[in-house]
PDB file of C-alpha atoms in Angstrom:
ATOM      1  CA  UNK A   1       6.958 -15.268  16.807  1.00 40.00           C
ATOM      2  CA  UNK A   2       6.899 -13.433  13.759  1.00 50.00           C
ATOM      3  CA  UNK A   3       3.387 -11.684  14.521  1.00 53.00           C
ATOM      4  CA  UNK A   4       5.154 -10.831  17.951  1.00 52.00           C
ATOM      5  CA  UNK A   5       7.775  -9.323  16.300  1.00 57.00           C
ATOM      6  CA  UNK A   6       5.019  -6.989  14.701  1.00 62.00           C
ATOM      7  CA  UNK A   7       3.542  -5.942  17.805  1.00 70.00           C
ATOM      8  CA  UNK A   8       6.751  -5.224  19.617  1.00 85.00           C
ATOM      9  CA  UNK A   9       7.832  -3.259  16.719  1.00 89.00           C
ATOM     10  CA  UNK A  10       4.527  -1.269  16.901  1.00 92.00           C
ATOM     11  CA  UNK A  11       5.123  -0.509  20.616  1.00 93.00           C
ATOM     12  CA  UNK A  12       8.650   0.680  20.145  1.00 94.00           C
ATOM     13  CA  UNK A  13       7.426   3.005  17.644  1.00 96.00           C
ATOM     14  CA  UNK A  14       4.285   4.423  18.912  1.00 96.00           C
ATOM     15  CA  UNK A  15       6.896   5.430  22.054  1.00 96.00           C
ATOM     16  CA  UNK A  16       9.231   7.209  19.214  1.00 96.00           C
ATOM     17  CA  UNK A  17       5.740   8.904  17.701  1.00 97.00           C
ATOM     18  CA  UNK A  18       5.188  10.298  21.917  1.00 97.00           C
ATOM     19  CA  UNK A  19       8.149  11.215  22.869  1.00 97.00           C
ATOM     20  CA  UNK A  20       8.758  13.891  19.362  1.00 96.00           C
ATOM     21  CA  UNK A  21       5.262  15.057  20.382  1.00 96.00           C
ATOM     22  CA  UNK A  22       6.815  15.484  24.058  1.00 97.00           C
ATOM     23  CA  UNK A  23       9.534  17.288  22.350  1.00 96.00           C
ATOM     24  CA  UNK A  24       8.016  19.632  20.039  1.00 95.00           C
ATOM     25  CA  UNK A  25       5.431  20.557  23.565  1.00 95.00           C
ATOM     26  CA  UNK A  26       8.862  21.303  25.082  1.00 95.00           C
ATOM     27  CA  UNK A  27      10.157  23.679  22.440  1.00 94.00           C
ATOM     28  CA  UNK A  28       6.578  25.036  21.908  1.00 94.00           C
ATOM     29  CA  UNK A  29       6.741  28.252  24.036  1.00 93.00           C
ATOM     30  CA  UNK A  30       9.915  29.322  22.678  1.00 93.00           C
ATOM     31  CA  UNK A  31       8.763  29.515  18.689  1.00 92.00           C
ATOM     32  CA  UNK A  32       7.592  32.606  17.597  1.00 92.00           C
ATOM     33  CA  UNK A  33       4.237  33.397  16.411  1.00 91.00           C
ATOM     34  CA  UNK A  34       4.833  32.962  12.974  1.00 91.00           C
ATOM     35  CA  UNK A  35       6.804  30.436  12.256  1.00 89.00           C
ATOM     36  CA  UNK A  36       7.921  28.547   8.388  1.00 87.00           C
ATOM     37  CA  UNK A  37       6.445  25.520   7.068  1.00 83.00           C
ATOM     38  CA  UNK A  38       7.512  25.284   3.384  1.00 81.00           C
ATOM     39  CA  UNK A  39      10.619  25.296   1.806  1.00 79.00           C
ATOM     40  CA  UNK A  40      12.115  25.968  -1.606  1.00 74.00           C
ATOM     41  CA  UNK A  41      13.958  24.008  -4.070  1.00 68.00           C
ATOM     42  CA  UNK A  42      16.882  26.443  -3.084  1.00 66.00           C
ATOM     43  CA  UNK A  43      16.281  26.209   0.646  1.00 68.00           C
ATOM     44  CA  UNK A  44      14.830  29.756   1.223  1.00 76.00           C
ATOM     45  CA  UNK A  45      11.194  29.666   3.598  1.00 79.00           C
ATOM     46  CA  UNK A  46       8.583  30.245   0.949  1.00 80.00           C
ATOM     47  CA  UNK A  47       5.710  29.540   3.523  1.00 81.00           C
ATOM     48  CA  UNK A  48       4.630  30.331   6.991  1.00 91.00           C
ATOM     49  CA  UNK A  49       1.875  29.434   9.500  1.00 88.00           C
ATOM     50  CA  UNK A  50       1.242  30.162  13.124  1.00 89.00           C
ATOM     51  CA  UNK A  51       2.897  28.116  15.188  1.00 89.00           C
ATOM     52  CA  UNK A  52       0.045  26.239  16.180  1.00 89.00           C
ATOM     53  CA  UNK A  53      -0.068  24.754  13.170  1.00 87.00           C
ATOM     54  CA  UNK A  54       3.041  22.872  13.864  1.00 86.00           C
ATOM     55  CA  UNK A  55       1.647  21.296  17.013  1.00 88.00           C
ATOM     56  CA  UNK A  56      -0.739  19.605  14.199  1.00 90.00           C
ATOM     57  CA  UNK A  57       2.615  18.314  12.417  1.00 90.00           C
ATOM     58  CA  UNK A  58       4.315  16.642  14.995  1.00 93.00           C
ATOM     59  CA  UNK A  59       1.481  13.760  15.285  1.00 95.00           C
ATOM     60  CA  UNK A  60       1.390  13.181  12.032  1.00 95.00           C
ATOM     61  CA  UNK A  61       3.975   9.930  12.537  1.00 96.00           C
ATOM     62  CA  UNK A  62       2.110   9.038  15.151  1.00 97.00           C
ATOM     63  CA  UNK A  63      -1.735   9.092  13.508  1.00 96.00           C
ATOM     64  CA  UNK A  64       0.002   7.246  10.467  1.00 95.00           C
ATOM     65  CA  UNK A  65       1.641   4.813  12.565  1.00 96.00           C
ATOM     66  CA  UNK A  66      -1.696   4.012  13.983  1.00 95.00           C
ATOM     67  CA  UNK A  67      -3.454   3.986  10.452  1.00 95.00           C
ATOM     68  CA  UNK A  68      -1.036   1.866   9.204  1.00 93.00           C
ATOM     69  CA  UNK A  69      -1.465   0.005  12.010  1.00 92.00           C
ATOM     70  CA  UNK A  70      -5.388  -0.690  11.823  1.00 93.00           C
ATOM     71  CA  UNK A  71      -5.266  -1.074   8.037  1.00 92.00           C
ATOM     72  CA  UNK A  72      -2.209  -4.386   8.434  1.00 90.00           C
ATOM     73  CA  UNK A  73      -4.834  -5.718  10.851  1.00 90.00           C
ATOM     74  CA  UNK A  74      -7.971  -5.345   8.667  1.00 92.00           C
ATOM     75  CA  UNK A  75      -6.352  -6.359   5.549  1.00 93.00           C
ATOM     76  CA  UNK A  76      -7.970  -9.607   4.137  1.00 91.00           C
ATOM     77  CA  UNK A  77      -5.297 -11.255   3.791  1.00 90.00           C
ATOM     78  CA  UNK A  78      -3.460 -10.054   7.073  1.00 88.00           C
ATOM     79  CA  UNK A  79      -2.115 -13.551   7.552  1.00 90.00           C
ATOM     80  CA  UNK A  80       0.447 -12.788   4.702  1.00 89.00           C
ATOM     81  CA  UNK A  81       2.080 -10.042   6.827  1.00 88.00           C
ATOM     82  CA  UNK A  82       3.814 -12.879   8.891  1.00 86.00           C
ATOM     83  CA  UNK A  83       5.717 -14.028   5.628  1.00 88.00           C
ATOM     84  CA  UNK A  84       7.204 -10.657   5.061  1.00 90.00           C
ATOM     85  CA  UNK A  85       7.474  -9.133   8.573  1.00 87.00           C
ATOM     86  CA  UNK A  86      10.750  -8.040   7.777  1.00 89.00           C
ATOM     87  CA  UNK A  87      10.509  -5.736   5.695  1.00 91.00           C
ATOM     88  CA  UNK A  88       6.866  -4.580   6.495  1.00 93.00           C
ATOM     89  CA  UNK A  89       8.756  -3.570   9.722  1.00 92.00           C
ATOM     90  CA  UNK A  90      11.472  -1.855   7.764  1.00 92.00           C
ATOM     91  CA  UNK A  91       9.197   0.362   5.898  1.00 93.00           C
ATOM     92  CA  UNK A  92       7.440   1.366   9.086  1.00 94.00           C
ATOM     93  CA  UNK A  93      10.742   2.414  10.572  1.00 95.00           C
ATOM     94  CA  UNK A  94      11.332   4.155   8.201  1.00 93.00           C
ATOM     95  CA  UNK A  95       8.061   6.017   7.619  1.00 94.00           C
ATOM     96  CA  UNK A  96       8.088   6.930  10.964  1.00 95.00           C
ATOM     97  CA  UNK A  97      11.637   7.733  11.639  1.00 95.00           C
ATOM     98  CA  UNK A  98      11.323   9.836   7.971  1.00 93.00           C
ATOM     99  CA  UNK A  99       7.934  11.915   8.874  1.00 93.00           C
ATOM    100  CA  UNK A 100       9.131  12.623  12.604  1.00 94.00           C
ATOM    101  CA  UNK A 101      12.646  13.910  11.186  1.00 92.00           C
ATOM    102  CA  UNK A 102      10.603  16.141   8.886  1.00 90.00           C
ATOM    103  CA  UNK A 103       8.636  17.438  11.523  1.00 91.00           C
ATOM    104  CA  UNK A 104      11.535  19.183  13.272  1.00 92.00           C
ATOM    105  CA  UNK A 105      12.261  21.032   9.970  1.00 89.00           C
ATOM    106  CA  UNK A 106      10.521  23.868  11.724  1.00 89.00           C
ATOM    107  CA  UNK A 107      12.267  24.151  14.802  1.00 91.00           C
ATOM    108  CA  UNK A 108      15.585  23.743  13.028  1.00 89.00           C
ATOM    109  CA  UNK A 109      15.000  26.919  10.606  1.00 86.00           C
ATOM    110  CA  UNK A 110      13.415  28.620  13.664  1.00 88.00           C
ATOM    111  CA  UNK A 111      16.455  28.215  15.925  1.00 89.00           C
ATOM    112  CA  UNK A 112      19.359  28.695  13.146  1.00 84.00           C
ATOM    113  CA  UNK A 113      20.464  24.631  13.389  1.00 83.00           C
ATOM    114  CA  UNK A 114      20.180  24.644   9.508  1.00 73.00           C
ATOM    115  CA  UNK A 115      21.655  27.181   6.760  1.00 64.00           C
ATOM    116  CA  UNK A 116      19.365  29.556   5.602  1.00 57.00           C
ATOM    117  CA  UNK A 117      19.915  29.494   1.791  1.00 53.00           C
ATOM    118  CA  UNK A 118      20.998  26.426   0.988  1.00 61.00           C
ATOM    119  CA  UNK A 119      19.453  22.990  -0.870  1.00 70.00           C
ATOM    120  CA  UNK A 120      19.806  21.537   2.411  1.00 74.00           C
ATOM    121  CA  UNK A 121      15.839  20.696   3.192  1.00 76.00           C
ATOM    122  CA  UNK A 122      16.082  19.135  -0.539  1.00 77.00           C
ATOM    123  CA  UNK A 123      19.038  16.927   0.685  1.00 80.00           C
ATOM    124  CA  UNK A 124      17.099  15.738   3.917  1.00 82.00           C
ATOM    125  CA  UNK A 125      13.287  15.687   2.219  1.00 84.00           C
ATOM    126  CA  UNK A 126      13.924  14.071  -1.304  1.00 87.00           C
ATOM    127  CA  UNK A 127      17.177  12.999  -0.675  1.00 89.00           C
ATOM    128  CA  UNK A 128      15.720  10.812   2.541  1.00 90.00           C
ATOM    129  CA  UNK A 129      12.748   9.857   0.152  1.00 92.00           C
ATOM    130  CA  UNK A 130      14.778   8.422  -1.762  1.00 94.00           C
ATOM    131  CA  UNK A 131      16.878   6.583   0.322  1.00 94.00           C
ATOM    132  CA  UNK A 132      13.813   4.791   1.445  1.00 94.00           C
ATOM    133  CA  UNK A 133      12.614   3.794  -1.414  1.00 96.00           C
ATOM    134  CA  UNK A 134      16.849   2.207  -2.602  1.00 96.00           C
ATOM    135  CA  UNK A 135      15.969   0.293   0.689  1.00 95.00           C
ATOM    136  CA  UNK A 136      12.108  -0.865  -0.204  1.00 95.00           C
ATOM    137  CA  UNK A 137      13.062  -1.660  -3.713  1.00 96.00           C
ATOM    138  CA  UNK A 138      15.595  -4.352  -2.521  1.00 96.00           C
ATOM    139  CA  UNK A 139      12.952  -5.714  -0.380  1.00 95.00           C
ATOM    140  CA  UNK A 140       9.954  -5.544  -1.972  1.00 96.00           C
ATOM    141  CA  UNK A 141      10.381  -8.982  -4.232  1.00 95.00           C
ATOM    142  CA  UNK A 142       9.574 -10.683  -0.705  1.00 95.00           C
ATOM    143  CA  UNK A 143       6.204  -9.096  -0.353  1.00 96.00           C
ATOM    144  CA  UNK A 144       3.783 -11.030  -0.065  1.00 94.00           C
ATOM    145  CA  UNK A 145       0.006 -10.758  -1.515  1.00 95.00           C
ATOM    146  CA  UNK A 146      -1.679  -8.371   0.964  1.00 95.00           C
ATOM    147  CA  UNK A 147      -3.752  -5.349  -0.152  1.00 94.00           C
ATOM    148  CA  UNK A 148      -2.103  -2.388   1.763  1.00 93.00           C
ATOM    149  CA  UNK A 149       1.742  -3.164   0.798  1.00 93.00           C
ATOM    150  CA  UNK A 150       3.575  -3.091  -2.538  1.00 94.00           C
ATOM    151  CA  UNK A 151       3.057  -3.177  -6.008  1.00 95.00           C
ATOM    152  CA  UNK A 152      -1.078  -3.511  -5.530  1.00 95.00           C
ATOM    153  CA  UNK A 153      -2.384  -3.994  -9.632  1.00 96.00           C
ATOM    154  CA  UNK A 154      -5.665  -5.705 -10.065  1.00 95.00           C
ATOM    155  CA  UNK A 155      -3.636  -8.053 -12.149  1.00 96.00           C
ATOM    156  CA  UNK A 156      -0.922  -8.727  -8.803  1.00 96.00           C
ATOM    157  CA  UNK A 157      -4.170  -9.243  -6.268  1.00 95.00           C
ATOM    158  CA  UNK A 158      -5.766 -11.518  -8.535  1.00 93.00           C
ATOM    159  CA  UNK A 159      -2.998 -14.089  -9.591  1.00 94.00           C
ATOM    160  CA  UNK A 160       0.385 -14.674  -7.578  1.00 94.00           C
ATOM    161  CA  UNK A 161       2.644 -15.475 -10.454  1.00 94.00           C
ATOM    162  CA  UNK A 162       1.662 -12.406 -11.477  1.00 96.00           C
ATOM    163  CA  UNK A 163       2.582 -10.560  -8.183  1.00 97.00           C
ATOM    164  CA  UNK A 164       5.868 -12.206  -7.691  1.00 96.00           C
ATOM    165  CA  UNK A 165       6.494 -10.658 -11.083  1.00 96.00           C
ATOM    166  CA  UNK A 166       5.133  -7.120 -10.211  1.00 97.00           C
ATOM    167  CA  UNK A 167       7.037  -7.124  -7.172  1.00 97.00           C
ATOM    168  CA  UNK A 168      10.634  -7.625  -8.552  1.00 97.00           C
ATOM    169  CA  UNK A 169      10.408  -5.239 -11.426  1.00 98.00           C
ATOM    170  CA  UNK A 170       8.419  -3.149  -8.916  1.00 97.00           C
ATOM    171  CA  UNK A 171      11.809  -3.428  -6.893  1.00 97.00           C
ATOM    172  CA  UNK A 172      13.971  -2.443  -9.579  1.00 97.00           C
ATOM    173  CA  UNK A 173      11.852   0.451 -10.425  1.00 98.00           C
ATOM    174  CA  UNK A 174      12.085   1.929  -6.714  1.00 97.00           C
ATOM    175  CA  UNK A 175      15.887   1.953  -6.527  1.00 98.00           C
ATOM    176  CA  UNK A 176      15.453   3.969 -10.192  1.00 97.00           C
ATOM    177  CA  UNK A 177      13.189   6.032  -8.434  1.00 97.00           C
ATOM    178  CA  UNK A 178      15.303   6.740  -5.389  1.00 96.00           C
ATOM    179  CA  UNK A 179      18.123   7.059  -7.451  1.00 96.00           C
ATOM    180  CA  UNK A 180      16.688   9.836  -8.939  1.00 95.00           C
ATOM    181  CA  UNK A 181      15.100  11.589  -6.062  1.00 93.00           C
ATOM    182  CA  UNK A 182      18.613  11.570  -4.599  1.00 93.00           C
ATOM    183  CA  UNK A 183      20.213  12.974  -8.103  1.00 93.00           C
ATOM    184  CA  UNK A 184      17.257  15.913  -8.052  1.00 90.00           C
ATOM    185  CA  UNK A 185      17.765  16.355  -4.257  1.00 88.00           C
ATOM    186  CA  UNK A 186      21.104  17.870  -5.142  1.00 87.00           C
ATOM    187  CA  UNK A 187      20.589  19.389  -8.144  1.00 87.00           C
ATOM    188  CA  UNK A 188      18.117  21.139  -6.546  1.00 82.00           C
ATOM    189  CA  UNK A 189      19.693  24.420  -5.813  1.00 77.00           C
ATOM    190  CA  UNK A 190      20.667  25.161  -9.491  1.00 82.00           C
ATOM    191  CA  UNK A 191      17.176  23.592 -10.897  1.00 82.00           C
ATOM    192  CA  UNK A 192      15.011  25.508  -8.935  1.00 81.00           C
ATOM    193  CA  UNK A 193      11.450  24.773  -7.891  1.00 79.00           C
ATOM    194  CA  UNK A 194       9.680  24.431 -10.687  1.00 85.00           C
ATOM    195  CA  UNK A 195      12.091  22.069 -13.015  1.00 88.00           C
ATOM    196  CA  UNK A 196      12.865  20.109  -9.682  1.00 86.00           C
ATOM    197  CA  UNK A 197       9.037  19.651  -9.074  1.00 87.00           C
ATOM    198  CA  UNK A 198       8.299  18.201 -12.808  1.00 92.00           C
ATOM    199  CA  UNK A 199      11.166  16.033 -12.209  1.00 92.00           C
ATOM    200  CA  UNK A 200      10.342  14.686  -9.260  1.00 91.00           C
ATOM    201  CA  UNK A 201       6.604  14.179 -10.522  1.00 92.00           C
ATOM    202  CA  UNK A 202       8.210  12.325 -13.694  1.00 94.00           C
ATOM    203  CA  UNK A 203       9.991  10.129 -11.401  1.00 94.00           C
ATOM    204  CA  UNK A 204       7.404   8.958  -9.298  1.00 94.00           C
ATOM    205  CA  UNK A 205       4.453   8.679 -11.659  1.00 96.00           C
ATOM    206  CA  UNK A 206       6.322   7.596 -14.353  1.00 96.00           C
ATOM    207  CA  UNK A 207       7.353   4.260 -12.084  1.00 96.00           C
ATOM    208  CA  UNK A 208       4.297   3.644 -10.841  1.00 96.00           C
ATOM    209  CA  UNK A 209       2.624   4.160 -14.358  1.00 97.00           C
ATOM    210  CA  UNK A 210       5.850   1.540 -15.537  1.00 97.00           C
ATOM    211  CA  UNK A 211       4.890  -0.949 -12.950  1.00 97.00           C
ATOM    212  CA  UNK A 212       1.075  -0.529 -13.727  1.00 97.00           C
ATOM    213  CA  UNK A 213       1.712  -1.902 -17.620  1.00 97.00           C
ATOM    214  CA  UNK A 214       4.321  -4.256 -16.949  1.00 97.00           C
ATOM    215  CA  UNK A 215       1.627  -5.760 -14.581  1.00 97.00           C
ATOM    216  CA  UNK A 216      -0.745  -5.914 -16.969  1.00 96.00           C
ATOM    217  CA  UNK A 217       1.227  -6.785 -19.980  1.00 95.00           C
ATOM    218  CA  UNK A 218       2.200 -10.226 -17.519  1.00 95.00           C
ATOM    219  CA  UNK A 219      -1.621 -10.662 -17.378  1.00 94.00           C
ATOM    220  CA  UNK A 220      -1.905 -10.619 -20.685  1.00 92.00           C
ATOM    221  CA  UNK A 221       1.131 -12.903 -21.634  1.00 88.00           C
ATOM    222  CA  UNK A 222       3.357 -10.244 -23.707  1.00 66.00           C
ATOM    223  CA  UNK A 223       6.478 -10.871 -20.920  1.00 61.00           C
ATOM    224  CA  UNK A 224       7.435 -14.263 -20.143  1.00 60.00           C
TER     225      UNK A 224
END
């Protein structure tokens, strides 16, 4: 039932991943040649491309939904995936939901459906970012041992006490995370794009560096 579940889910989605392709096609002839891609801290275009580079965008959710996809089903231990279906299909939504939202970014600037000089992309790139990972991190103690989902130290793959372990403080350090995405996301504006870059860096290596150690500091017995 469960591995059902995964398929269906799969399905569902890869119809999401078509239909934004359909409508990007749709809205294609009416972008202009140039058109922007990359966004400021403050909101203000600080990159463009031609316009067919956007048609390379929009399947982006769908070739990672696919990857993803492949990789679950090659995984060695692929049988695990039933025990946490859950909330592998959560972050899937997610991912998928997230990237294809992004992918109208474009079209919105293009058209005048978002305000020009504002933190606004900040709010809906980090800020959704960061959502995601609040969600993950109160899910992610029920991962399973897999090697394409969660907290993946050589020290978690190898022994599961150790994994359960990584996985909760792996948990707590993602809502810290997304907290602070969300807290940068708004600060944006008056940060700008360098100091909002370093922080965002410090965020998310310096959790996954945390959850590194702590893995291997339960390996080697200093946190009981």
């Amino acid at each position: 039932m469960k591995n059902n579940k995964l398929g269906s889910l799969f399905w569902i989605l890869l119809v999401v991943c078509i239909l934004n392709i359909v409508g990007h096609l749709a809205v294609y002839p009416a972008l202009p040649d140039t058109v922007p891609i990359h966004w400021g801290a403050s909101g203000e275009v600080n990159g463009w491309s031609s316009k067919q580079s956007n048609l390379i965008f929009c399947v982006l959710p769908l070739a990672m939904l696919v990857f993803m996809e492949v990789v679950r089903r090659i995984d060695p231990k692929h049988q695990n995936f039933e025990r946490f279906g859950k909330v592998w299909n959560i972050f899937i939504t997610l991912m998928v939901l997230l990237t294809a939202g992004m992918t109208w970014l474009t079209e919105l600037t293009v058209f005048n459906m978002l305000p020009q000089s504002s933190n606004i992309i900040s709010l809906l790139v980090c800020g959704g970012v960061g959502v995601m990972f609040i969600i993950l991190g109160n899910f992610m103690p029920n991962i399973k041992q897999n090697y394409t989902f969660g907290c993946r130290t050589p020290w978690a793959l190898n022994d599961e006490h150790n994994w359960q372990r990584t996985q909760r403080m792996g948990g707590i350090t993602f809502v810290v995370m997304g907290i602070t995405l969300i807290a940068v996301a708004f600060l944006a504006g008056l940060l700008g794009d360098t100091v909002t870059l370093i922080l965002l860096l410090c965020a998310v290596c310096g959790g996954s560096a945390w959850i590194y150690l702590y893995s291997y500091l339960v390996y080697v017995g200093k946190m009981k």
